[in-house]
Short mmCIF file of C-alpha atoms and ligand atoms in Angstrom, two decimals:
data_model
loop_
_atom_site.label_atom_id
_atom_site.label_comp_id
_atom_site.label_asym_id
_atom_site.label_seq_id
_atom_site.Cartn_x
_atom_site.Cartn_y
_atom_site.Cartn_z
CA MET L 1 -36.92 22.28 -1.67
CA ARG L 2 -36.60 18.82 -3.19
CA THR L 3 -33.58 16.54 -3.49
CA GLN L 4 -32.80 12.84 -3.86
CA VAL L 5 -30.86 12.21 -0.64
CA ALA L 6 -30.91 14.43 2.45
CA ILE L 7 -27.76 13.82 4.48
CA ILE L 8 -27.80 14.80 8.14
CA GLY L 9 -24.32 15.53 9.52
CA ALA L 10 -21.06 16.70 7.91
CA GLY L 11 -18.64 14.36 9.66
CA PRO L 12 -16.63 11.73 7.78
CA ALA L 13 -19.77 9.67 7.02
CA GLY L 14 -21.94 12.52 5.72
CA LEU L 15 -19.28 14.31 3.69
CA LEU L 16 -17.87 11.16 2.12
CA LEU L 17 -21.38 9.95 1.27
CA SER L 18 -22.18 13.31 -0.32
CA HIS L 19 -18.97 13.08 -2.37
CA LEU L 20 -19.64 9.48 -3.50
CA LEU L 21 -23.27 10.24 -4.43
CA HIS L 22 -22.20 13.29 -6.44
CA ARG L 23 -19.79 11.10 -8.39
CA ALA L 24 -22.69 8.72 -9.11
CA GLY L 25 -24.83 11.62 -10.37
CA ILE L 26 -27.17 11.54 -7.35
CA ALA L 27 -28.28 14.88 -5.91
CA GLY L 28 -28.15 15.61 -2.20
CA VAL L 29 -27.95 18.23 0.47
CA VAL L 30 -25.88 18.04 3.66
CA LEU L 31 -27.35 19.58 6.83
CA GLU L 32 -24.88 20.16 9.66
CA ASN L 33 -25.54 21.92 12.94
CA ARG L 34 -21.95 22.99 13.63
CA SER L 35 -20.01 25.64 11.71
CA ARG L 36 -17.48 24.77 9.02
CA ALA L 37 -14.69 26.32 11.13
CA THR L 38 -15.58 24.16 14.16
CA ILE L 39 -15.67 20.96 12.11
CA GLU L 40 -12.34 21.73 10.50
CA ALA L 41 -10.73 22.31 13.91
CA THR L 42 -12.10 19.35 15.93
CA ILE L 43 -9.34 16.89 16.83
CA ARG L 44 -10.38 13.24 16.61
CA ALA L 45 -9.12 10.10 14.91
CA GLY L 46 -5.82 9.73 13.11
CA VAL L 47 -5.49 6.32 11.51
CA LEU L 48 -6.79 5.50 8.01
CA GLU L 49 -7.07 1.88 6.97
CA HIS L 50 -5.61 0.71 3.68
CA GLY L 51 -9.12 0.54 2.13
CA THR L 52 -10.13 4.02 3.34
CA VAL L 53 -7.02 5.49 1.72
CA ALA L 54 -7.73 3.53 -1.49
CA LEU L 55 -11.30 4.89 -1.59
CA LEU L 56 -10.19 8.50 -1.06
CA ASN L 57 -7.56 8.09 -3.78
CA ALA L 58 -9.89 6.40 -6.24
CA THR L 59 -12.47 9.17 -5.88
CA GLY L 60 -10.11 12.10 -6.37
CA VAL L 61 -9.73 13.38 -2.79
CA GLY L 62 -6.40 11.75 -1.93
CA ALA L 63 -3.86 14.26 -3.26
CA ARG L 64 -3.00 16.02 0.00
CA LEU L 65 -3.28 12.74 1.90
CA ALA L 66 -0.66 11.25 -0.45
CA ARG L 67 1.66 14.22 0.18
CA GLU L 68 1.16 14.73 3.91
CA GLY L 69 -0.09 11.38 5.26
CA LEU L 70 2.43 9.24 7.10
CA VAL L 71 2.48 5.64 5.86
CA HIS L 72 3.11 3.15 8.68
CA GLU L 73 3.94 -0.48 7.92
CA GLY L 74 3.54 -1.69 11.48
CA ILE L 75 2.83 -0.88 15.11
CA GLU L 76 4.61 -1.71 18.33
CA LEU L 77 3.03 -3.53 21.26
CA ARG L 78 4.95 -2.66 24.42
CA PHE L 79 4.66 -4.54 27.71
CA GLY L 80 6.97 -5.72 30.46
CA GLY L 81 9.34 -2.89 29.50
CA ALA L 82 10.01 -4.26 26.00
CA GLY L 83 8.67 -3.47 22.54
CA HIS L 84 7.45 -5.99 19.96
CA ARG L 85 6.76 -4.98 16.38
CA ILE L 86 3.72 -6.19 14.45
CA ASP L 87 4.91 -5.97 10.86
CA PHE L 88 1.82 -5.20 8.75
CA ALA L 89 3.75 -5.15 5.47
CA ALA L 90 5.24 -8.61 6.03
CA LEU L 91 2.06 -10.13 7.48
CA THR L 92 -0.57 -8.59 5.17
CA GLY L 93 1.24 -6.75 2.37
CA LYS L 94 -0.63 -3.61 3.48
CA ALA L 95 -0.05 -0.47 5.54
CA ILE L 96 -2.09 2.20 7.33
CA THR L 97 -1.78 5.98 6.98
CA VAL L 98 -1.70 8.48 9.83
CA TYR L 99 -3.66 11.53 8.60
CA PRO L 100 -5.95 13.42 10.97
CA GLN L 101 -9.72 13.18 10.61
CA HIS L 102 -10.18 16.95 10.36
CA GLU L 103 -7.74 17.04 7.43
CA VAL L 104 -9.89 14.42 5.65
CA LEU L 105 -12.90 16.65 6.36
CA LYS L 106 -11.14 19.74 4.98
CA ASP L 107 -10.32 17.83 1.78
CA LEU L 108 -13.89 16.56 1.40
CA ILE L 109 -15.45 19.97 2.08
CA ALA L 110 -13.12 21.62 -0.46
CA ALA L 111 -13.97 18.97 -3.07
CA ARG L 112 -17.73 19.25 -2.49
CA LEU L 113 -17.66 23.04 -2.75
CA ALA L 114 -15.50 22.91 -5.89
CA ASP L 115 -18.09 20.53 -7.39
CA GLY L 116 -20.93 22.90 -6.52
CA GLY L 117 -22.17 20.71 -3.64
CA ASP L 118 -24.97 21.90 -1.37
CA LEU L 119 -23.52 21.93 2.17
CA ARG L 120 -25.48 23.80 4.84
CA PHE L 121 -23.51 24.46 7.99
CA SER L 122 -24.82 25.94 11.26
CA VAL L 123 -28.40 24.74 10.72
CA ALA L 124 -30.65 24.21 13.74
CA ASP L 125 -33.62 22.08 14.82
CA VAL L 126 -33.28 19.30 12.25
CA ARG L 127 -36.42 17.16 12.34
CA LEU L 128 -37.28 14.07 10.26
CA GLU L 129 -40.78 13.22 9.13
CA GLY L 130 -42.27 10.14 7.44
CA VAL L 131 -39.14 7.99 7.41
CA GLY L 132 -41.37 4.90 7.20
CA THR L 133 -43.26 6.25 4.15
CA GLU L 134 -42.37 6.74 0.46
CA HIS L 135 -42.17 10.50 1.01
CA PRO L 136 -39.80 11.41 3.83
CA ARG L 137 -39.22 15.06 4.68
CA VAL L 138 -36.61 16.96 6.64
CA HIS L 139 -37.27 20.27 8.37
CA CYS L 140 -34.68 22.64 9.82
CA THR L 141 -33.73 26.27 10.24
CA ASP L 142 -30.73 27.43 8.21
CA ALA L 143 -27.87 29.66 9.36
CA ALA L 144 -29.80 32.79 8.35
CA GLY L 145 -32.81 31.73 10.43
CA THR L 146 -34.95 30.70 7.44
CA ALA L 147 -37.12 27.58 7.78
CA LEU L 148 -36.22 24.83 5.27
CA HIS L 149 -38.56 22.00 4.25
CA ILE L 150 -36.90 19.31 2.18
CA ASP L 151 -38.78 16.59 0.27
CA CYS L 152 -36.46 13.72 -0.55
CA ASP L 153 -36.34 10.07 -1.62
CA PHE L 154 -34.02 8.97 1.18
CA ILE L 155 -32.51 10.29 4.41
CA ALA L 156 -28.96 9.37 5.41
CA GLY L 157 -28.52 9.68 9.18
CA CYS L 158 -24.83 10.54 9.47
CA ASP L 159 -25.23 12.67 12.60
CA GLY L 160 -22.90 10.85 14.96
CA ALA L 161 -23.42 9.23 18.35
CA HIS L 162 -25.49 12.10 19.77
CA GLY L 163 -27.55 12.80 16.67
CA ILE L 164 -31.32 12.78 16.26
CA CYS L 165 -31.76 10.42 13.28
CA ARG L 166 -31.60 7.19 15.26
CA GLN L 167 -34.51 8.47 17.37
CA ALA L 168 -36.66 8.81 14.24
CA MET L 169 -37.00 5.02 14.11
CA PRO L 170 -40.25 3.86 15.73
CA GLU L 171 -39.90 2.88 19.35
CA GLY L 172 -39.14 -0.80 19.77
CA VAL L 173 -37.79 -1.18 16.21
CA PRO L 174 -34.05 -0.80 16.77
CA ARG L 175 -32.27 -2.99 19.27
CA GLU L 176 -29.35 -1.26 20.98
CA TYR L 177 -26.26 -2.95 22.39
CA LEU L 178 -24.09 -0.95 24.78
CA ARG L 179 -20.95 -1.50 26.85
CA ILE L 180 -19.44 1.34 28.87
CA TYR L 181 -15.80 0.93 29.94
CA PRO L 182 -14.78 2.04 33.42
CA PHE L 183 -12.00 4.26 32.05
CA GLY L 184 -11.36 6.99 29.50
CA TRP L 185 -8.41 8.26 27.45
CA PHE L 186 -6.57 11.45 28.31
CA GLY L 187 -5.48 12.79 24.90
CA ILE L 188 -2.89 15.47 24.21
CA LEU L 189 -1.26 17.23 21.28
CA ALA L 190 2.29 18.36 21.98
CA GLU L 191 4.93 20.33 20.12
CA ALA L 192 7.70 17.75 20.00
CA PRO L 193 9.61 15.63 17.53
CA PRO L 194 8.38 12.03 17.07
CA SER L 195 9.63 9.55 19.68
CA SER L 196 9.00 6.56 17.44
CA HIS L 197 8.50 6.09 13.71
CA GLU L 198 5.48 3.86 14.40
CA LEU L 199 2.57 3.90 16.87
CA ILE L 200 3.28 2.38 20.28
CA TYR L 201 0.42 0.67 22.16
CA ALA L 202 1.73 0.20 25.70
CA ARG L 203 0.31 -2.00 28.43
CA HIS L 204 1.55 -1.08 31.91
CA ASP L 205 0.44 -1.88 35.44
CA ARG L 206 -0.37 1.86 35.82
CA GLY L 207 -2.62 1.64 32.75
CA PHE L 208 -2.59 1.87 28.94
CA ALA L 209 -0.70 4.50 26.93
CA LEU L 210 -0.54 5.22 23.20
CA ILE L 211 2.14 7.15 21.35
CA SER L 212 0.86 8.41 18.00
CA THR L 213 1.94 11.23 15.77
CA ARG L 214 0.58 14.00 13.56
CA THR L 215 3.47 15.79 11.85
CA PRO L 216 7.26 15.94 12.27
CA THR L 217 6.69 18.65 14.90
CA VAL L 218 3.34 17.68 16.49
CA GLN L 219 2.71 14.45 18.43
CA ARG L 220 -0.54 12.86 19.62
CA MET L 221 -0.51 10.79 22.80
CA TYR L 222 -3.06 9.22 25.09
CA PHE L 223 -3.13 7.51 28.46
CA GLN L 224 -5.86 5.61 30.26
CA CYS L 225 -7.54 7.71 32.96
CA ASP L 226 -10.67 8.06 35.04
CA PRO L 227 -13.45 8.96 32.55
CA ALA L 228 -14.66 11.72 34.91
CA GLU L 229 -11.17 13.23 35.22
CA PRO L 230 -11.16 17.02 34.63
CA ALA L 231 -8.37 17.44 32.05
CA GLU L 232 -7.29 20.82 33.53
CA ARG L 233 -6.40 19.19 36.84
CA TRP L 234 -3.25 17.66 35.40
CA SER L 235 -0.07 19.75 35.24
CA GLU L 236 2.13 19.31 32.18
CA ARG L 237 4.74 17.69 34.43
CA GLN L 238 2.23 15.13 35.75
CA ILE L 239 1.12 14.27 32.22
CA TRP L 240 4.68 13.69 31.02
CA ASP L 241 5.57 11.69 34.14
CA GLU L 242 2.58 9.42 33.55
CA LEU L 243 3.40 8.92 29.87
CA GLN L 244 7.10 8.37 30.66
CA ALA L 245 6.30 5.76 33.31
CA ARG L 246 3.90 3.82 31.11
CA THR L 247 6.07 3.75 27.98
CA ALA L 248 9.48 3.21 29.59
CA ALA L 249 11.67 0.66 27.79
CA THR L 250 15.39 0.15 27.41
CA GLY L 251 16.86 2.45 24.79
CA PHE L 252 13.62 4.44 24.44
CA SER L 253 13.24 8.11 25.22
CA LEU L 254 9.92 9.90 25.01
CA HIS L 255 10.40 13.43 23.71
CA GLU L 256 8.48 16.06 25.66
CA GLY L 257 7.28 19.50 24.56
CA ARG L 258 4.59 22.12 25.06
CA ILE L 259 1.12 20.58 25.39
CA PHE L 260 -1.30 22.74 23.40
CA GLN L 261 -4.45 20.62 23.34
CA ARG L 262 -5.90 18.19 25.87
CA GLY L 263 -9.15 16.37 26.58
CA VAL L 264 -10.68 13.26 28.12
CA ILE L 265 -12.53 10.82 25.85
CA ALA L 266 -15.09 8.37 27.25
CA MET L 267 -14.87 4.80 26.03
CA ARG L 268 -17.81 2.69 24.94
CA SER L 269 -18.99 0.08 22.49
CA PHE L 270 -22.43 0.63 20.94
CA VAL L 271 -24.44 -0.88 18.08
CA CYS L 272 -27.93 -0.01 16.83
CA GLU L 273 -29.51 -2.84 14.89
CA PRO L 274 -30.87 -2.64 12.20
CA MET L 275 -29.13 0.36 10.66
CA ALA L 276 -32.10 1.25 8.45
CA HIS L 277 -35.84 1.77 8.71
CA GLY L 278 -38.02 2.57 5.71
CA ARG L 279 -36.23 5.35 3.83
CA LEU L 280 -33.86 6.24 6.66
CA PHE L 281 -30.35 4.78 6.52
CA LEU L 282 -27.89 5.26 9.39
CA ALA L 283 -24.12 5.36 8.83
CA GLY L 284 -21.06 5.85 11.02
CA ASP L 285 -21.25 6.79 14.70
CA ALA L 286 -25.01 7.38 14.37
CA ALA L 287 -25.33 3.57 14.29
CA HIS L 288 -22.26 2.36 16.16
CA VAL L 289 -19.45 3.52 18.41
CA VAL L 290 -16.19 1.69 19.15
CA PRO L 291 -13.53 2.41 21.76
CA PRO L 292 -10.58 4.04 19.95
CA THR L 293 -8.05 1.28 20.78
CA GLY L 294 -8.57 -0.36 17.38
CA ALA L 295 -8.58 2.95 15.42
CA LYS L 296 -11.78 1.83 13.70
CA GLY L 297 -14.35 4.64 14.21
CA LEU L 298 -13.61 6.75 11.15
CA ASN L 299 -12.86 3.71 9.02
CA LEU L 300 -16.20 2.11 9.83
CA ALA L 301 -17.95 5.32 8.85
CA ALA L 302 -16.16 5.18 5.47
CA ALA L 303 -17.05 1.48 5.03
CA ASP L 304 -20.75 2.16 5.74
CA VAL L 305 -21.09 4.98 3.24
CA ALA L 306 -19.15 3.10 0.56
CA LEU L 307 -21.83 0.39 0.84
CA LEU L 308 -24.70 2.86 1.07
CA ALA L 309 -23.52 4.88 -1.95
CA ARG L 310 -23.30 1.69 -4.00
CA ALA L 311 -26.78 0.60 -2.92
CA LEU L 312 -28.28 4.01 -3.77
CA ASP L 313 -26.51 3.93 -7.13
CA ALA L 314 -28.05 0.49 -7.86
CA HIS L 315 -31.46 1.92 -6.93
CA TYR L 316 -31.25 5.00 -9.15
CA ARG L 317 -29.34 3.48 -12.06
CA GLU L 318 -30.94 0.05 -12.31
CA GLY L 319 -34.08 0.36 -10.22
CA LYS L 320 -32.77 -2.35 -7.89
CA ARG L 321 -34.09 -2.32 -4.33
CA GLY L 322 -32.05 -5.38 -3.20
CA PRO L 323 -28.78 -3.64 -2.29
CA LEU L 324 -30.63 -1.04 -0.19
CA GLU L 325 -32.55 -3.82 1.57
CA ALA L 326 -29.26 -5.65 2.18
CA TYR L 327 -27.42 -2.52 3.43
CA SER L 328 -28.01 -2.94 7.15
CA ALA L 329 -27.02 -6.61 7.34
CA ALA L 330 -23.96 -6.09 5.12
CA ALA L 331 -22.77 -3.08 7.13
CA LEU L 332 -23.41 -4.81 10.46
CA ALA L 333 -21.23 -7.79 9.53
CA ARG L 334 -18.23 -5.47 9.35
CA VAL L 335 -19.38 -3.44 12.34
CA TRP L 336 -19.52 -6.48 14.64
CA ARG L 337 -16.08 -7.66 13.52
CA ALA L 338 -14.71 -4.19 14.31
CA GLN L 339 -16.59 -4.22 17.62
CA HIS L 340 -14.89 -7.45 18.53
CA PHE L 341 -11.46 -6.17 17.50
CA SER L 342 -11.86 -2.87 19.36
CA TRP L 343 -13.10 -4.61 22.50
CA TRP L 344 -10.29 -7.18 22.25
CA MET L 345 -7.52 -4.57 21.86
CA THR L 346 -9.07 -2.61 24.72
CA SER L 347 -9.30 -5.61 27.05
CA MET L 348 -5.79 -6.80 26.21
CA LEU L 349 -4.09 -3.46 26.81
CA HIS L 350 -5.95 -1.67 29.62
CA ARG L 351 -5.75 -1.87 33.36
CA PHE L 352 -9.00 -3.08 34.94
CA ASP L 353 -9.25 -2.10 38.60
CA GLU L 354 -11.16 -5.25 39.51
CA ALA L 355 -8.59 -7.53 37.82
CA THR L 356 -7.06 -10.25 39.96
CA GLU L 357 -3.44 -11.38 39.74
CA PHE L 358 -4.70 -14.25 37.59
CA ASP L 359 -6.31 -11.78 35.16
CA ARG L 360 -3.07 -9.80 35.00
CA ARG L 361 -0.97 -12.86 34.16
CA ARG L 362 -3.52 -14.04 31.59
CA GLN L 363 -3.43 -10.60 29.93
CA LEU L 364 0.36 -10.75 29.67
CA ALA L 365 0.18 -14.28 28.27
CA GLU L 366 -2.26 -13.06 25.61
CA LEU L 367 0.13 -10.28 24.57
CA ASP L 368 2.99 -12.76 24.58
CA LEU L 369 1.02 -15.02 22.23
CA VAL L 370 0.22 -12.15 19.85
CA VAL L 371 3.87 -11.12 19.52
CA SER L 372 5.33 -14.62 19.30
CA SER L 373 2.88 -16.50 17.09
CA ARG L 374 2.85 -15.49 13.41
CA ALA L 375 -0.76 -16.66 13.13
CA ALA L 376 -1.86 -14.52 16.08
CA ALA L 377 0.12 -11.49 14.88
CA THR L 378 -1.37 -11.89 11.39
CA SER L 379 -4.87 -11.87 12.83
CA LEU L 380 -4.20 -8.57 14.61
CA ALA L 381 -2.48 -7.10 11.54
CA GLU L 382 -5.33 -8.07 9.18
CA MET L 383 -7.92 -6.46 11.41
CA TYR L 384 -5.82 -3.34 11.97
CA VAL L 385 -5.12 -2.62 8.28
CA GLY L 386 -8.76 -3.52 7.50
CA SER L 387 -10.45 -5.44 4.69
CA PRO L 388 -11.27 -3.76 1.35
CA LEU L 389 -14.33 -1.48 1.17
CA ALA L 390 -17.30 -1.85 -1.20
P1 RFL Z 401 -19.21 12.48 13.51
O1 RFL Z 401 -17.81 12.73 13.13
O2 RFL Z 401 -19.59 12.59 14.92
O3 RFL Z 401 -20.09 13.48 12.63
C1 RFL Z 401 -21.45 13.69 12.90
C2 RFL Z 401 -21.80 15.09 12.48
O4 RFL Z 401 -23.20 15.28 12.64
C3 RFL Z 401 -23.41 16.55 13.25
N1 RFL Z 401 -24.71 16.51 13.94
C4 RFL Z 401 -25.83 17.09 13.45
N2 RFL Z 401 -26.06 17.81 12.35
C5 RFL Z 401 -27.30 18.29 12.15
N3 RFL Z 401 -28.33 18.08 13.03
C6 RFL Z 401 -28.15 17.37 14.16
N4 RFL Z 401 -29.16 17.17 15.00
C7 RFL Z 401 -26.84 16.83 14.40
N5 RFL Z 401 -26.30 16.10 15.40
C8 RFL Z 401 -25.02 15.92 15.10
C9 RFL Z 401 -22.24 16.72 14.17
O5 RFL Z 401 -22.03 18.09 14.47
C10 RFL Z 401 -21.11 16.12 13.35
O6 RFL Z 401 -20.44 17.07 12.56
O7 RFL Z 401 -19.71 11.03 13.01
P2 RFL Z 401 -19.28 10.19 11.71
O8 RFL Z 401 -19.35 11.01 10.47
O9 RFL Z 401 -20.07 8.95 11.80
O10 RFL Z 401 -17.74 9.84 11.91
C11 RFL Z 401 -17.31 9.01 12.93
C12 RFL Z 401 -15.97 9.45 13.49
O11 RFL Z 401 -15.96 10.83 13.70
C13 RFL Z 401 -15.66 8.74 14.80
O12 RFL Z 401 -15.93 7.35 14.68
C14 RFL Z 401 -14.22 8.87 15.29
O13 RFL Z 401 -13.73 10.16 15.28
C15 RFL Z 401 -14.18 8.30 16.70
N6 RFL Z 401 -13.07 8.82 17.45
C16 RFL Z 401 -11.85 8.28 17.23
N7 RFL Z 401 -11.75 7.23 16.39
C17 RFL Z 401 -10.54 6.70 16.15
O14 RFL Z 401 -10.46 5.74 15.34
N8 RFL Z 401 -9.41 7.21 16.78
C18 RFL Z 401 -9.49 8.27 17.64
O15 RFL Z 401 -8.49 8.73 18.15
C19 RFL Z 401 -10.73 8.85 17.89
N9 RFL Z 401 -10.85 9.91 18.73
C20 RFL Z 401 -13.21 9.90 18.35
C21 RFL Z 401 -12.07 10.45 18.96
C22 RFL Z 401 -14.47 10.45 18.64
C23 RFL Z 401 -14.60 11.51 19.54
N10 RFL Z 401 -15.92 11.97 19.87
C24 RFL Z 401 -17.06 11.46 19.15
C25 RFL Z 401 -16.27 12.76 20.93
C26 RFL Z 401 -12.18 11.53 19.81
C27 RFL Z 401 -13.43 12.07 20.12
C28 RFL Z 401 -13.46 13.26 21.03
C1 PHB Z 402 -4.57 8.86 16.88
O1 PHB Z 402 -3.50 9.10 16.28
O2 PHB Z 402 -5.32 9.78 17.26
C2 PHB Z 402 -4.95 7.47 17.18
C3 PHB Z 402 -4.18 6.43 16.69
C4 PHB Z 402 -4.53 5.11 16.97
C5 PHB Z 402 -5.63 4.86 17.75
C6 PHB Z 402 -6.40 5.89 18.25
C7 PHB Z 402 -6.06 7.20 17.96
O3 PHB Z 402 -5.95 3.56 18.06
#
């Protein structure tokens, strides 16, 4: 088989890239090792930046998002038992949209299939060959057990944090930066009405908590926990007690309900630099991971592939190599800014066991500055809503 771009991974990065390339008249195939049903049912991120929403709308996959997405014009920072609103609309003129990642994936998969896209789910043993040459190849076994050999011009490594593409770079070429946080997030989905019309990021001496939402009847919440915590060990009562304690504020009541999904997420910051080698281009979690406190993971994946699709378009349409050569540096500029923001939100809102009383007071002073200085609040708001995509 021969194609222009072989895309490894059908997460947000791979599917959106496939969609953008199709719109530019560039042929591709997507190879994904999980099944379509699994992908469409995996619960992950929920916040779409202004620019991500604009890109989905501009490329014809925003209809359901426009109907079902929840537009939020601010968030609340809660500490010392009181809430403080960061007003995105007033500070930036922009908003974010709460719309689950797997719903974005459903919309992209439906659009690709309607456009006759070549998506191969449940493939196994994906292997890359010759990424440093002019003739890269991808080998795998498809869902029916047939061996596939794909000659292509380029490979897009969109296979997430645990993928194989990054390893196809020669040893010693990529430099990797890693920070592991000494805590995780306990995440739940519960059948309950919303407790707040905007997200609440709460800092408490017991640890961080986040109140998010999904639909008028389903809520998403998280609280800081031991990263090795077995999620089953917590009773529903213990979970609600922890969330209640950490989000308590005058006049606020957290609505409880049946918890039907739970899991513990590890927290780390990771960057692989450069994000390209020869004819292999990495995008999304394959190249970088952020802790979820800044809601940037999915949005960074979208930003990467917007750049990559434009660079590939310049290559095929105008024979220009420059944008592809500039891809890694351009993507990394945004990645490092998001790394900083995600680390900063994490450090400002979480409990660190080794923290001294001085650290605790400094953390509260930082929050106090963010909610009382318009300049500081604007900085947070600008990063949260995100800058425009390519
Ligand atoms: P993805 O979504 O991980 O997609 C990669 C895809 O590649 C497939 N794959 C392979 N396919 C073929 N061959 C191989 N050898 C392969 N190896 C892997 C995988 O099956 C998968 O389908 O990466 P992508 O596209 O870069 O998108 C990134 C986002 O998914 C990610 O940044 C966010 O979801 C991160 N994240 C969260 N971000 C937030 O902003 N807010 C959140 O609440 C949030 N929760 C989460 C998360 C990530 C999680 N992970 C990775 C475990 C919760 C979890 C549990
Ligand atoms: C979510 O709704 O899942 C969510 C929202 C904001 C975050 C992380 C996750 O920072």
